[in-house]
Amino acid sequence: MTLQVAGRVNRISVSPTLAIMMEADRRKALGIDVVDLSLGEPDFPTPVHVKRGAINAIERDFTKYTATGGMPLLREAICAWHASQFGSSYSPDECIVSAGGKHAIFNAIQALVEEGDEVVIPVPYWVSYPDIVRCAGGRVVMVHTPASDGFCLRAEQVEATLGSRTKLVIVNSPNNPAGTIIPRREFERIYEVCSRRGVWLLSDECYSHFVYDGAEPYSVGKIPGSKPYVIVAGSLSKTFAMTGWRIGYALAPQPLVQAMVKLQSQSTSSPCTISQYAALDAMRGNMEAITTMLEQYNRRRTCTVEGLRAIPGITCTAPDGTFYAFPDVTAHLHRRSRTHPTGPGHFENTAELARQLLESEHVAVVPGEAFGAPGHLRLSYATSHDRIEEGLMRMARFLRSPESQS
Ligand code: PLP
């Protein structure tokens, strides 16, 4: 019997970033020295006081189910932390804790989007948004943000794409993969457009605290009166180096939070109790670890961007935030190798370039196609200075190799 998988699964694909991670891991397991610049996760350990929270929870036998939408104490702490960091004013009944930011976004979209509803997604986008929308039966409407404008989403572009079936606009600032921050005033204008047209605005704040050059973390949730149209999606994964703990949250109007809790009650139930206790200490504790990480990321940002710019044929804008560089490598596409016109060293697209880079130099990067932006590569600098330099050296060698010379 051939397995007939449900349409909702056939409509989506495995996350391309996770697929690359698996391929890089496979090579590492064979003993190959892979420089992995594909990973979207901090290389720093979870802060000590956060780990302590989890250890205490285990020792005190806090290992049972909690309320489906997260422990009331944690929801209160998240609202208080969000208020102190961004100036918002959410109450615990407007907060749900989920198994990571991705889960919170998945729940919000499942709870809101009906078959055929349109969801506006700026390009380049985080790999999961389109598939999460398609899984819910929604129609993805892409808005292309030009590289010449630093991939910044503008309110006029949003307005131009809104139609009678638009349910939701998703924004991510600073964004994965380009690191672009939407300027504060522009963000407010995007919110104004959405609220005027009765469209939801989902703001993914996953990288909120990793911003450079004096930029401050910003949340659209602080705009007075914005609650009826705004969903804030947050994650402790990057901010507190907690990717494996799987804690994220959403802040939204109470009826929507209730719908998300209902959905969660029939899928995952409450997030891991031990992780919730760790999160409680993250929310209540000091933020020194974040300052330290940011300083390191900032140094690595300089080293990555300068290293990329030193490779002929690559241009790279310094990211405003996150820990990703998103260089333009189009000059290296469609070149003919002297010896193998269509073989190694010839790339039609960045997916092929990334594949050959991993094959011959064991450097893992994510091709722009995964984010809807062919011609680019995403390099994560959430790894040590030495590994970044090694990766860039191999990449320069690869792009200069006789096979890839035209
Ligand atoms: N949003 C963005 C833009 C991301 O890059 C990620 C993870 O890579 C997430 C959300 C979800 O993170 P998590 O599910 O680990 O909280």
mmCIF file of C-alpha atoms and ligand atoms in Angstrom, residues 100-102 105 126 129 172 176 204 206-207 235 237-238 246, ligand 1:
data_model
loop_
_atom_site.group_PDB
_atom_site.id
_atom_site.type_symbol
_atom_site.label_atom_id
_atom_site.label_comp_id
_atom_site.label_asym_id
_atom_site.label_seq_id
_atom_site.Cartn_x
_atom_site.Cartn_y
_atom_site.Cartn_z
ATOM 1 C CA GLY A 100 9.620 27.643 21.173
ATOM 2 C CA GLY A 101 8.913 30.737 19.138
ATOM 3 C CA LYS A 102 8.174 28.624 16.065
ATOM 4 C CA ILE A 105 3.869 31.373 15.524
ATOM 5 C CA TRP A 126 12.524 33.236 7.589
ATOM 6 C CA TYR A 129 6.739 31.387 7.562
ATOM 7 C CA ASN A 172 10.542 40.180 11.597
ATOM 8 C CA ASN A 176 16.534 36.497 9.508
ATOM 9 C CA ASP A 204 8.420 38.115 15.340
ATOM 10 C CA CYS A 206 13.175 36.477 17.939
ATOM 11 C CA TYR A 207 16.360 38.596 17.500
ATOM 12 C CA SER A 235 11.538 33.356 21.859
ATOM 13 C CA SER A 237 16.106 30.567 22.122
ATOM 14 C CA LYS A 238 18.510 33.209 20.838
ATOM 15 C CA ARG A 246 12.130 25.063 23.597
HETATM 16 N N1 PLP B 1 11.722 33.346 14.215
HETATM 17 C C1 PLP B 1 12.873 33.444 13.523
HETATM 18 C C2 PLP B 1 13.045 34.588 12.594
HETATM 19 C C3 PLP B 1 13.872 32.474 13.659
HETATM 20 O O1 PLP B 1 15.012 32.599 12.979
HETATM 21 C C4 PLP B 1 13.646 31.390 14.534
HETATM 22 C C5 PLP B 1 14.645 30.331 14.678
HETATM 23 O O2 PLP B 1 15.595 30.200 13.951
HETATM 24 C C6 PLP B 1 12.438 31.343 15.243
HETATM 25 C C7 PLP B 1 11.493 32.334 15.063
HETATM 26 C C8 PLP B 1 12.070 30.226 16.164
HETATM 27 O O3 PLP B 1 12.943 29.949 17.152
HETATM 28 P P1 PLP B 1 12.551 28.913 18.311
HETATM 29 O O4 PLP B 1 11.460 28.043 17.826
HETATM 30 O O5 PLP B 1 13.804 28.176 18.595
HETATM 31 O O6 PLP B 1 12.114 29.749 19.473
#
